[in-house]
PDB file of N, CA and C in Angstrom:
ATOM      1  N   UNK A   9     -50.883  19.372   9.103  1.00 94.00           N
ATOM      2  CA  UNK A   9     -51.112  18.314  10.922  1.00 94.00           C
ATOM      3  C   UNK A   9     -49.669  17.868  10.396  1.00 94.00           C
ATOM      4  N   UNK A  10     -48.685  18.278   9.198  1.00 96.00           N
ATOM      5  CA  UNK A  10     -47.320  17.234  10.092  1.00 96.00           C
ATOM      6  C   UNK A  10     -46.541  18.359  11.171  1.00 96.00           C
ATOM      7  N   UNK A  11     -46.752  19.308  11.205  1.00 96.00           N
ATOM      8  CA  UNK A  11     -46.104  20.816  12.288  1.00 96.00           C
ATOM      9  C   UNK A  11     -46.969  20.124  13.481  1.00 96.00           C
ATOM     10  N   UNK A  12     -48.001  19.823  13.831  1.00 96.00           N
ATOM     11  CA  UNK A  12     -48.720  19.965  14.820  1.00 96.00           C
ATOM     12  C   UNK A  12     -48.346  18.658  15.557  1.00 96.00           C
ATOM     13  N   UNK A  13     -48.222  17.236  14.689  1.00 96.00           N
ATOM     14  CA  UNK A  13     -47.183  16.048  15.559  1.00 96.00           C
ATOM     15  C   UNK A  13     -45.825  16.408  15.187  1.00 96.00           C
ATOM     16  N   UNK A  14     -45.406  17.151  15.036  1.00 97.00           N
ATOM     17  CA  UNK A  14     -43.776  17.598  14.935  1.00 97.00           C
ATOM     18  C   UNK A  14     -42.951  16.136  13.553  1.00 97.00           C
ATOM     19  N   UNK A  15     -43.823  15.754  12.645  1.00 96.00           N
ATOM     20  CA  UNK A  15     -43.254  15.191  11.896  1.00 96.00           C
ATOM     21  C   UNK A  15     -42.583  15.613  10.487  1.00 96.00           C
ATOM     22  N   UNK A  16     -42.405  15.352   8.757  1.00 94.00           N
ATOM     23  CA  UNK A  16     -42.486  15.239   8.057  1.00 94.00           C
ATOM     24  C   UNK A  16     -43.279  14.603   7.542  1.00 94.00           C
ATOM     25  N   UNK A  17     -43.783  14.852   6.176  1.00 90.00           N
ATOM     26  CA  UNK A  17     -44.049  14.025   4.857  1.00 90.00           C
ATOM     27  C   UNK A  17     -43.081  12.458   4.431  1.00 90.00           C
ATOM     28  N   UNK A  18     -42.188  13.032   4.773  1.00 92.00           N
ATOM     29  CA  UNK A  18     -40.801  11.915   4.153  1.00 92.00           C
ATOM     30  C   UNK A  18     -40.482  10.435   5.277  1.00 92.00           C
ATOM     31  N   UNK A  19     -41.435  11.168   6.493  1.00 93.00           N
ATOM     32  CA  UNK A  19     -41.069   9.545   7.430  1.00 93.00           C
ATOM     33  C   UNK A  19     -42.103   8.573   7.016  1.00 93.00           C
ATOM     34  N   UNK A  20     -41.880   7.039   7.724  1.00 92.00           N
ATOM     35  CA  UNK A  20     -42.336   6.262   7.772  1.00 92.00           C
ATOM     36  C   UNK A  20     -43.984   6.198   8.332  1.00 92.00           C
ATOM     37  N   UNK A  21     -44.709   5.639   7.956  1.00 92.00           N
ATOM     38  CA  UNK A  21     -45.937   5.458   8.726  1.00 92.00           C
ATOM     39  C   UNK A  21     -45.659   4.992  10.383  1.00 92.00           C
ATOM     40  N   UNK A  22     -44.886   4.069  10.647  1.00 95.00           N
ATOM     41  CA  UNK A  22     -44.254   3.715  11.754  1.00 95.00           C
ATOM     42  C   UNK A  22     -43.478   5.194  12.895  1.00 95.00           C
ATOM     43  N   UNK A  23     -42.491   5.816  12.247  1.00 96.00           N
ATOM     44  CA  UNK A  23     -42.573   6.828  12.656  1.00 96.00           C
ATOM     45  C   UNK A  23     -43.983   7.945  13.262  1.00 96.00           C
ATOM     46  N   UNK A  24     -44.560   7.928  12.097  1.00 96.00           N
ATOM     47  CA  UNK A  24     -45.531   8.626  12.462  1.00 96.00           C
ATOM     48  C   UNK A  24     -46.344   8.577  13.405  1.00 96.00           C
ATOM     49  N   UNK A  25     -46.241   7.091  13.313  1.00 96.00           N
ATOM     50  CA  UNK A  25     -47.118   6.769  14.513  1.00 96.00           C
ATOM     51  C   UNK A  25     -47.221   6.673  15.816  1.00 96.00           C
ATOM     52  N   UNK A  26     -45.869   6.660  15.774  1.00 97.00           N
ATOM     53  CA  UNK A  26     -44.595   6.710  17.247  1.00 97.00           C
ATOM     54  C   UNK A  26     -44.739   8.117  17.800  1.00 97.00           C
ATOM     55  N   UNK A  27     -44.638   9.216  16.724  1.00 97.00           N
ATOM     56  CA  UNK A  27     -45.110  10.464  17.271  1.00 97.00           C
ATOM     57  C   UNK A  27     -46.232  10.833  17.666  1.00 97.00           C
ATOM     58  N   UNK A  28     -47.300  10.373  17.109  1.00 97.00           N
ATOM     59  CA  UNK A  28     -48.348  10.581  17.757  1.00 97.00           C
ATOM     60  C   UNK A  28     -48.773   9.979  19.238  1.00 97.00           C
ATOM     61  N   UNK A  29     -48.477   9.318  18.773  1.00 97.00           N
ATOM     62  CA  UNK A  29     -48.836   7.832  20.529  1.00 97.00           C
ATOM     63  C   UNK A  29     -48.121   8.813  21.222  1.00 97.00           C
ATOM     64  N   UNK A  30     -46.611   9.155  21.591  1.00 96.00           N
ATOM     65  CA  UNK A  30     -45.987   9.621  22.575  1.00 96.00           C
ATOM     66  C   UNK A  30     -46.996  11.593  22.885  1.00 96.00           C
ATOM     67  N   UNK A  31     -47.272  11.896  21.428  1.00 96.00           N
ATOM     68  CA  UNK A  31     -48.200  13.287  21.922  1.00 96.00           C
ATOM     69  C   UNK A  31     -48.973  12.613  22.309  1.00 96.00           C
ATOM     70  N   UNK A  32     -50.308  11.535  22.233  1.00 95.00           N
ATOM     71  CA  UNK A  32     -51.611  11.661  23.153  1.00 95.00           C
ATOM     72  C   UNK A  32     -51.156  11.581  23.868  1.00 95.00           C
ATOM     73  N   UNK A  33     -50.662  10.436  24.168  1.00 93.00           N
ATOM     74  CA  UNK A  33     -50.191  10.242  25.554  1.00 93.00           C
ATOM     75  C   UNK A  33     -49.493  11.470  26.641  1.00 93.00           C
ATOM     76  N   UNK A  34     -49.344  12.140  26.012  1.00 92.00           N
ATOM     77  CA  UNK A  34     -48.649  13.696  26.461  1.00 92.00           C
ATOM     78  C   UNK A  34     -49.908  14.153  27.100  1.00 92.00           C
ATOM     79  N   UNK A  35     -50.146  14.818  26.182  1.00 91.00           N
ATOM     80  CA  UNK A  35     -51.180  15.614  26.447  1.00 91.00           C
ATOM     81  C   UNK A  35     -53.087  15.082  26.566  1.00 91.00           C
ATOM     82  N   UNK A  36     -53.172  13.969  26.883  1.00 89.00           N
ATOM     83  CA  UNK A  36     -54.598  13.214  27.080  1.00 89.00           C
ATOM     84  C   UNK A  36     -54.968  13.791  28.643  1.00 89.00           C
ATOM     85  N   UNK A  37     -56.139  14.062  28.263  1.00 84.00           N
ATOM     86  CA  UNK A  37     -56.880  14.948  29.776  1.00 84.00           C
ATOM     87  C   UNK A  37     -56.864  13.883  31.113  1.00 84.00           C
ATOM     88  N   UNK A  38     -57.195  12.214  31.178  1.00 84.00           N
ATOM     89  CA  UNK A  38     -57.293  11.924  31.820  1.00 84.00           C
ATOM     90  C   UNK A  38     -55.594  11.481  31.969  1.00 84.00           C
ATOM     91  N   UNK A  39     -54.905  12.022  31.891  1.00 82.00           N
ATOM     92  CA  UNK A  39     -53.324  11.862  32.514  1.00 82.00           C
ATOM     93  C   UNK A  39     -53.244  13.055  33.166  1.00 82.00           C
ATOM     94  N   UNK A  40     -54.092  14.636  32.857  1.00 79.00           N
ATOM     95  CA  UNK A  40     -53.365  15.724  32.872  1.00 79.00           C
ATOM     96  C   UNK A  40     -54.364  15.923  34.396  1.00 79.00           C
ATOM     97  N   UNK A  41     -55.711  15.307  34.871  1.00 77.00           N
ATOM     98  CA  UNK A  41     -56.564  15.420  35.450  1.00 77.00           C
ATOM     99  C   UNK A  41     -55.399  15.545  37.102  1.00 77.00           C
ATOM    100  N   UNK A  42     -54.311  14.500  37.483  1.00 76.00           N
ATOM    101  CA  UNK A  42     -54.019  14.534  38.200  1.00 76.00           C
ATOM    102  C   UNK A  42     -52.334  15.466  38.764  1.00 76.00           C
ATOM    103  N   UNK A  43     -52.751  16.384  37.729  1.00 79.00           N
ATOM    104  CA  UNK A  43     -51.463  17.446  37.918  1.00 79.00           C
ATOM    105  C   UNK A  43     -52.145  18.746  38.359  1.00 79.00           C
ATOM    106  N   UNK A  44     -53.365  19.195  38.911  1.00 79.00           N
ATOM    107  CA  UNK A  44     -53.539  20.223  39.452  1.00 79.00           C
ATOM    108  C   UNK A  44     -53.235  21.140  38.941  1.00 79.00           C
ATOM    109  N   UNK A  45     -54.102  20.988  37.428  1.00 81.00           N
ATOM    110  CA  UNK A  45     -53.711  21.863  36.539  1.00 81.00           C
ATOM    111  C   UNK A  45     -55.038  22.798  36.687  1.00 81.00           C
ATOM    112  N   UNK A  46     -54.950  24.328  36.024  1.00 86.00           N
ATOM    113  CA  UNK A  46     -56.182  25.062  36.376  1.00 86.00           C
ATOM    114  C   UNK A  46     -56.963  24.758  34.923  1.00 86.00           C
ATOM    115  N   UNK A  47     -58.106  25.331  35.293  1.00 86.00           N
ATOM    116  CA  UNK A  47     -59.127  24.799  34.735  1.00 86.00           C
ATOM    117  C   UNK A  47     -58.996  25.333  33.618  1.00 86.00           C
ATOM    118  N   UNK A  48     -58.747  26.536  32.946  1.00 90.00           N
ATOM    119  CA  UNK A  48     -57.854  26.847  31.763  1.00 90.00           C
ATOM    120  C   UNK A  48     -57.051  26.260  30.861  1.00 90.00           C
ATOM    121  N   UNK A  49     -56.158  25.519  31.932  1.00 87.00           N
ATOM    122  CA  UNK A  49     -54.653  24.767  31.200  1.00 87.00           C
ATOM    123  C   UNK A  49     -55.493  23.916  31.194  1.00 87.00           C
ATOM    124  N   UNK A  50     -56.757  22.532  31.689  1.00 87.00           N
ATOM    125  CA  UNK A  50     -57.089  21.918  31.360  1.00 87.00           C
ATOM    126  C   UNK A  50     -57.859  21.865  29.967  1.00 87.00           C
ATOM    127  N   UNK A  51     -58.601  22.753  30.051  1.00 90.00           N
ATOM    128  CA  UNK A  51     -59.400  23.194  28.806  1.00 90.00           C
ATOM    129  C   UNK A  51     -58.375  23.271  27.130  1.00 90.00           C
ATOM    130  N   UNK A  52     -57.355  23.679  27.717  1.00 91.00           N
ATOM    131  CA  UNK A  52     -55.814  24.026  26.729  1.00 91.00           C
ATOM    132  C   UNK A  52     -55.406  23.007  26.275  1.00 91.00           C
ATOM    133  N   UNK A  53     -55.048  22.325  26.948  1.00 90.00           N
ATOM    134  CA  UNK A  53     -54.600  20.232  26.832  1.00 90.00           C
ATOM    135  C   UNK A  53     -55.581  19.714  26.235  1.00 90.00           C
ATOM    136  N   UNK A  54     -57.165  19.967  26.687  1.00 92.00           N
ATOM    137  CA  UNK A  54     -58.109  18.682  25.796  1.00 92.00           C
ATOM    138  C   UNK A  54     -57.786  19.549  24.284  1.00 92.00           C
ATOM    139  N   UNK A  55     -57.917  21.150  24.021  1.00 95.00           N
ATOM    140  CA  UNK A  55     -57.682  21.398  22.576  1.00 95.00           C
ATOM    141  C   UNK A  55     -56.698  20.790  22.086  1.00 95.00           C
ATOM    142  N   UNK A  56     -55.636  20.951  22.475  1.00 96.00           N
ATOM    143  CA  UNK A  56     -54.058  20.593  21.695  1.00 96.00           C
ATOM    144  C   UNK A  56     -54.404  18.762  21.742  1.00 96.00           C
ATOM    145  N   UNK A  57     -55.408  18.125  22.372  1.00 96.00           N
ATOM    146  CA  UNK A  57     -55.459  16.652  22.231  1.00 96.00           C
ATOM    147  C   UNK A  57     -56.344  16.113  21.313  1.00 96.00           C
ATOM    148  N   UNK A  58     -56.999  17.127  21.355  1.00 97.00           N
ATOM    149  CA  UNK A  58     -58.240  17.460  19.950  1.00 97.00           C
ATOM    150  C   UNK A  58     -57.265  17.654  18.355  1.00 97.00           C
ATOM    151  N   UNK A  59     -56.280  18.689  18.709  1.00 97.00           N
ATOM    152  CA  UNK A  59     -55.853  19.359  17.561  1.00 97.00           C
ATOM    153  C   UNK A  59     -54.514  17.715  17.106  1.00 97.00           C
ATOM    154  N   UNK A  60     -54.064  16.848  17.863  1.00 97.00           N
ATOM    155  CA  UNK A  60     -53.205  15.820  17.373  1.00 97.00           C
ATOM    156  C   UNK A  60     -53.910  14.596  17.333  1.00 97.00           C
ATOM    157  N   UNK A  61     -55.308  14.170  17.203  1.00 97.00           N
ATOM    158  CA  UNK A  61     -55.733  13.513  16.882  1.00 97.00           C
ATOM    159  C   UNK A  61     -56.383  13.767  15.822  1.00 97.00           C
ATOM    160  N   UNK A  62     -56.878  14.646  14.839  1.00 98.00           N
ATOM    161  CA  UNK A  62     -57.526  15.610  13.938  1.00 98.00           C
ATOM    162  C   UNK A  62     -56.365  15.383  13.146  1.00 98.00           C
ATOM    163  N   UNK A  63     -54.998  15.663  13.880  1.00 97.00           N
ATOM    164  CA  UNK A  63     -53.889  15.718  12.545  1.00 97.00           C
ATOM    165  C   UNK A  63     -53.346  14.855  11.966  1.00 97.00           C
ATOM    166  N   UNK A  64     -53.593  14.224  13.094  1.00 97.00           N
ATOM    167  CA  UNK A  64     -53.186  12.259  13.139  1.00 97.00           C
ATOM    168  C   UNK A  64     -53.945  11.711  11.984  1.00 97.00           C
ATOM    169  N   UNK A  65     -55.306  11.794  12.449  1.00 96.00           N
ATOM    170  CA  UNK A  65     -56.386  11.259  11.474  1.00 96.00           C
ATOM    171  C   UNK A  65     -56.027  11.783   9.834  1.00 96.00           C
ATOM    172  N   UNK A  66     -56.210  13.312   9.986  1.00 96.00           N
ATOM    173  CA  UNK A  66     -55.939  13.434   8.271  1.00 96.00           C
ATOM    174  C   UNK A  66     -54.781  13.269   8.045  1.00 96.00           C
ATOM    175  N   UNK A  67     -53.615  12.981   8.824  1.00 95.00           N
ATOM    176  CA  UNK A  67     -51.978  12.464   8.181  1.00 95.00           C
ATOM    177  C   UNK A  67     -52.432  10.975   7.196  1.00 95.00           C
ATOM    178  N   UNK A  68     -53.054  10.190   8.197  1.00 93.00           N
ATOM    179  CA  UNK A  68     -53.413   8.577   7.825  1.00 93.00           C
ATOM    180  C   UNK A  68     -54.225   8.649   6.394  1.00 93.00           C
ATOM    181  N   UNK A  69     -55.039   9.966   6.560  1.00 93.00           N
ATOM    182  CA  UNK A  69     -56.321   9.540   5.126  1.00 93.00           C
ATOM    183  C   UNK A  69     -55.400  10.022   4.088  1.00 93.00           C
ATOM    184  N   UNK A  70     -54.929  11.700   4.031  1.00 88.00           N
ATOM    185  CA  UNK A  70     -54.068  11.973   3.044  1.00 88.00           C
ATOM    186  C   UNK A  70     -53.742  10.882   2.313  1.00 88.00           C
ATOM    187  N   UNK A  71     -52.572  10.139   3.388  1.00 85.00           N
ATOM    188  CA  UNK A  71     -51.414   9.500   2.378  1.00 85.00           C
ATOM    189  C   UNK A  71     -52.048   8.035   2.486  1.00 85.00           C
ATOM    190  N   UNK A  72     -52.974   7.449   2.660  1.00 80.00           N
ATOM    191  CA  UNK A  72     -54.503   6.823   2.472  1.00 80.00           C
ATOM    192  C   UNK A  72     -54.166   6.364   0.950  1.00 80.00           C
ATOM    193  N   UNK A  73     -54.598   7.632   0.617  1.00 76.00           N
ATOM    194  CA  UNK A  73     -55.142   8.584  -0.466  1.00 76.00           C
ATOM    195  C   UNK A  73     -54.399   9.023  -1.931  1.00 76.00           C
ATOM    196  N   UNK A  74     -53.319   9.101  -1.457  1.00 71.00           N
ATOM    197  CA  UNK A  74     -51.937   9.108  -2.125  1.00 71.00           C
ATOM    198  C   UNK A  74     -51.360   8.177  -2.527  1.00 71.00           C
ATOM    199  N   UNK A  75     -50.898   6.726  -1.337  1.00 66.00           N
ATOM    200  CA  UNK A  75     -50.194   5.955  -1.612  1.00 66.00           C
ATOM    201  C   UNK A  75     -50.944   5.016  -2.454  1.00 66.00           C
ATOM    202  N   UNK A  76     -52.188   4.926  -2.604  1.00 58.00           N
ATOM    203  CA  UNK A  76     -53.594   4.165  -3.208  1.00 58.00           C
ATOM    204  C   UNK A  76     -52.734   4.336  -4.937  1.00 58.00           C
ATOM    205  N   UNK A  77     -52.275   5.719  -5.319  1.00 54.00           N
ATOM    206  CA  UNK A  77     -52.380   6.274  -6.652  1.00 54.00           C
ATOM    207  C   UNK A  77     -50.791   5.356  -7.518  1.00 54.00           C
TER     208      UNK A  77
END
């Protein structure tokens, strides 16, 4: 998950959130519609966007569980 977002576990929550938002904005399917991408490229971009979302959700959950200890 950290690799997908291009962050490390030592980074702060704010740094991770900024990295997530940057990637999510870059790969968001609605932003890519106007770029005349092939259907395959649009599908790949949508999958990348899903992976970014899942990675961020995983990191948030993981960090919240272990920060409570």
